PDB file of C-alpha atoms in Angstrom:
ATOM      1  CA  UNK V  14      94.889  91.790 110.405  1.00 82.00           C
ATOM      2  CA  UNK V  15      93.790  93.715 107.329  1.00 86.00           C
ATOM      3  CA  UNK V  16      97.251  95.049 106.886  1.00 88.00           C
ATOM      4  CA  UNK V  17      98.752  91.570 106.985  1.00 91.00           C
ATOM      5  CA  UNK V  18      96.272  90.308 104.373  1.00 91.00           C
ATOM      6  CA  UNK V  19      96.855  93.133 101.953  1.00 92.00           C
ATOM      7  CA  UNK V  20     100.536  93.119 102.541  1.00 90.00           C
ATOM      8  CA  UNK V  21     100.608  89.598 101.170  1.00 90.00           C
ATOM      9  CA  UNK V  22      98.029  90.420  98.406  1.00 93.00           C
ATOM     10  CA  UNK V  23      99.811  93.525  97.035  1.00 92.00           C
ATOM     11  CA  UNK V  24     102.655  91.387  95.509  1.00 92.00           C
ATOM     12  CA  UNK V  25     100.005  89.685  93.305  1.00 94.00           C
ATOM     13  CA  UNK V  26      98.939  93.117  92.040  1.00 93.00           C
ATOM     14  CA  UNK V  27     102.231  93.424  90.225  1.00 87.00           C
ATOM     15  CA  UNK V  28     103.093  89.758  89.688  1.00 92.00           C
ATOM     16  CA  UNK V  29     105.357  88.987  86.739  1.00 92.00           C
ATOM     17  CA  UNK V  30     102.799  86.444  85.539  1.00 96.00           C
ATOM     18  CA  UNK V  31     100.260  88.552  83.619  1.00 95.00           C
ATOM     19  CA  UNK V  32      97.370  86.065  84.340  1.00 97.00           C
ATOM     20  CA  UNK V  33      98.043  86.251  88.110  1.00 96.00           C
ATOM     21  CA  UNK V  34      98.340  90.012  87.913  1.00 96.00           C
ATOM     22  CA  UNK V  35      95.029  90.359  86.044  1.00 97.00           C
ATOM     23  CA  UNK V  36      93.174  88.038  88.394  1.00 97.00           C
ATOM     24  CA  UNK V  37      94.491  89.957  91.383  1.00 96.00           C
ATOM     25  CA  UNK V  38      93.244  93.285  89.887  1.00 97.00           C
ATOM     26  CA  UNK V  39      89.808  91.748  89.071  1.00 97.00           C
ATOM     27  CA  UNK V  40      89.669  90.359  92.668  1.00 96.00           C
ATOM     28  CA  UNK V  41      90.551  93.764  94.054  1.00 96.00           C
ATOM     29  CA  UNK V  42      87.809  95.301  91.902  1.00 97.00           C
ATOM     30  CA  UNK V  43      85.268  92.946  93.562  1.00 97.00           C
ATOM     31  CA  UNK V  44      86.619  93.587  97.089  1.00 95.00           C
ATOM     32  CA  UNK V  45      86.449  97.368  96.973  1.00 96.00           C
ATOM     33  CA  UNK V  46      82.625  97.710  97.140  1.00 97.00           C
ATOM     34  CA  UNK V  47      82.524  95.207 100.003  1.00 96.00           C
ATOM     35  CA  UNK V  48      85.254  96.854 102.118  1.00 94.00           C
ATOM     36  CA  UNK V  49      84.762 100.527 101.143  1.00 94.00           C
ATOM     37  CA  UNK V  50      86.308 102.904 103.681  1.00 90.00           C
ATOM     38  CA  UNK V  51      87.578  99.964 105.725  1.00 93.00           C
ATOM     39  CA  UNK V  52      90.416  99.984 103.155  1.00 93.00           C
ATOM     40  CA  UNK V  53      91.730 103.258 104.606  1.00 93.00           C
ATOM     41  CA  UNK V  54      94.514 101.703 106.691  1.00 93.00           C
ATOM     42  CA  UNK V  55      96.005 100.025 103.591  1.00 94.00           C
ATOM     43  CA  UNK V  56      95.058 102.433 100.754  1.00 94.00           C
ATOM     44  CA  UNK V  57      98.553 104.122 100.704  1.00 92.00           C
ATOM     45  CA  UNK V  58     100.072 100.660 100.189  1.00 91.00           C
ATOM     46  CA  UNK V  59      97.552  99.421  97.691  1.00 92.00           C
ATOM     47  CA  UNK V  60      97.336 102.296  95.227  1.00 94.00           C
ATOM     48  CA  UNK V  61     101.018 102.113  94.140  1.00 92.00           C
ATOM     49  CA  UNK V  62     100.666  98.381  93.754  1.00 91.00           C
ATOM     50  CA  UNK V  63      97.569  98.778  91.686  1.00 91.00           C
ATOM     51  CA  UNK V  64      98.737 101.674  89.586  1.00 90.00           C
ATOM     52  CA  UNK V  65     102.583 101.560  89.010  1.00 86.00           C
ATOM     53  CA  UNK V  66     102.878  99.013  86.198  1.00 87.00           C
ATOM     54  CA  UNK V  67      99.245  98.222  85.478  1.00 94.00           C
ATOM     55  CA  UNK V  68      98.072 101.572  84.077  1.00 93.00           C
ATOM     56  CA  UNK V  69     100.924 101.516  81.595  1.00 92.00           C
ATOM     57  CA  UNK V  70     100.531  97.874  80.724  1.00 94.00           C
ATOM     58  CA  UNK V  71     100.467  96.961  77.068  1.00 94.00           C
ATOM     59  CA  UNK V  72      98.226  93.948  78.004  1.00 96.00           C
ATOM     60  CA  UNK V  73      94.679  95.204  77.434  1.00 97.00           C
ATOM     61  CA  UNK V  74      93.258  92.978  80.114  1.00 97.00           C
ATOM     62  CA  UNK V  75      95.554  94.225  82.744  1.00 96.00           C
ATOM     63  CA  UNK V  76      95.038  97.927  81.667  1.00 96.00           C
ATOM     64  CA  UNK V  77      91.214  97.483  81.747  1.00 97.00           C
ATOM     65  CA  UNK V  78      91.299  95.707  85.117  1.00 97.00           C
ATOM     66  CA  UNK V  79      93.486  98.488  86.539  1.00 96.00           C
ATOM     67  CA  UNK V  80      91.222 101.250  85.278  1.00 96.00           C
ATOM     68  CA  UNK V  81      88.206  99.374  86.659  1.00 97.00           C
ATOM     69  CA  UNK V  82      89.926  99.300  90.095  1.00 96.00           C
ATOM     70  CA  UNK V  83      90.672 102.993  90.018  1.00 95.00           C
ATOM     71  CA  UNK V  84      87.050 103.656  89.038  1.00 95.00           C
ATOM     72  CA  UNK V  85      85.791 101.487  91.860  1.00 96.00           C
ATOM     73  CA  UNK V  86      88.015 103.267  94.388  1.00 95.00           C
ATOM     74  CA  UNK V  87      86.590 106.584  93.234  1.00 95.00           C
ATOM     75  CA  UNK V  88      83.079 105.276  93.419  1.00 96.00           C
ATOM     76  CA  UNK V  89      83.179 103.552  96.777  1.00 96.00           C
ATOM     77  CA  UNK V  90      85.841 105.297  98.936  1.00 95.00           C
ATOM     78  CA  UNK V  91      85.662 108.788 100.405  1.00 93.00           C
ATOM     79  CA  UNK V  92      87.578 111.151  98.141  1.00 92.00           C
ATOM     80  CA  UNK V  93      89.699 112.506 100.930  1.00 92.00           C
ATOM     81  CA  UNK V  94      91.304 109.038 101.356  1.00 93.00           C
ATOM     82  CA  UNK V  95      92.331 109.029  97.665  1.00 94.00           C
ATOM     83  CA  UNK V  96      93.541 112.587  97.186  1.00 94.00           C
ATOM     84  CA  UNK V  97      97.067 112.265  98.574  1.00 93.00           C
ATOM     85  CA  UNK V  98      97.936 108.831  97.046  1.00 93.00           C
ATOM     86  CA  UNK V  99      96.441 109.891  93.665  1.00 94.00           C
ATOM     87  CA  UNK V 100      98.436 113.147  93.694  1.00 93.00           C
ATOM     88  CA  UNK V 101     101.628 111.353  94.468  1.00 92.00           C
ATOM     89  CA  UNK V 102     101.060 108.809  91.701  1.00 90.00           C
ATOM     90  CA  UNK V 103     100.098 111.512  89.188  1.00 90.00           C
ATOM     91  CA  UNK V 104     103.248 113.410  90.032  1.00 91.00           C
ATOM     92  CA  UNK V 105     105.657 110.517  89.472  1.00 90.00           C
ATOM     93  CA  UNK V 106     104.032 108.398  86.784  1.00 91.00           C
ATOM     94  CA  UNK V 107     104.505 108.828  83.054  1.00 91.00           C
ATOM     95  CA  UNK V 108     102.640 108.034  79.818  1.00 90.00           C
ATOM     96  CA  UNK V 109      99.066 106.897  79.836  1.00 90.00           C
ATOM     97  CA  UNK V 110      99.164 106.176  83.634  1.00 92.00           C
ATOM     98  CA  UNK V 111      99.967 109.839  84.363  1.00 92.00           C
ATOM     99  CA  UNK V 112      97.132 110.953  82.047  1.00 93.00           C
ATOM    100  CA  UNK V 113      94.653 108.524  83.706  1.00 92.00           C
ATOM    101  CA  UNK V 114      95.598 109.592  87.222  1.00 93.00           C
ATOM    102  CA  UNK V 115      95.468 113.293  86.319  1.00 92.00           C
ATOM    103  CA  UNK V 116      92.004 112.833  84.916  1.00 91.00           C
ATOM    104  CA  UNK V 117      90.796 111.080  88.040  1.00 89.00           C
ATOM    105  CA  UNK V 118      92.175 113.928  90.164  1.00 88.00           C
ATOM    106  CA  UNK V 119      90.353 116.446  88.057  1.00 83.00           C
TER     107      UNK V 119
END
């Protein structure tokens, strides 16, 4: 059930409408402390959706919301759940997003 919900939700995390995208990121930020490690089955699907375009966004609201989500993940999820997806993203991203992910890994 969780997978079906987040499979539908992930497309909002990189919606072409910046307002929808930002609200989805802000909503994700609110859900992380509530769901915590229960997100483990969907974390490999969510991190790319949250990070790919959002950490390199020129829109300051989207960038701030994306960094808040990454911070919330680090704060509320067990680090071993984040290590592999963060390493993968840090390896293949560029620009500010690569720098942000590398700093979180360190």
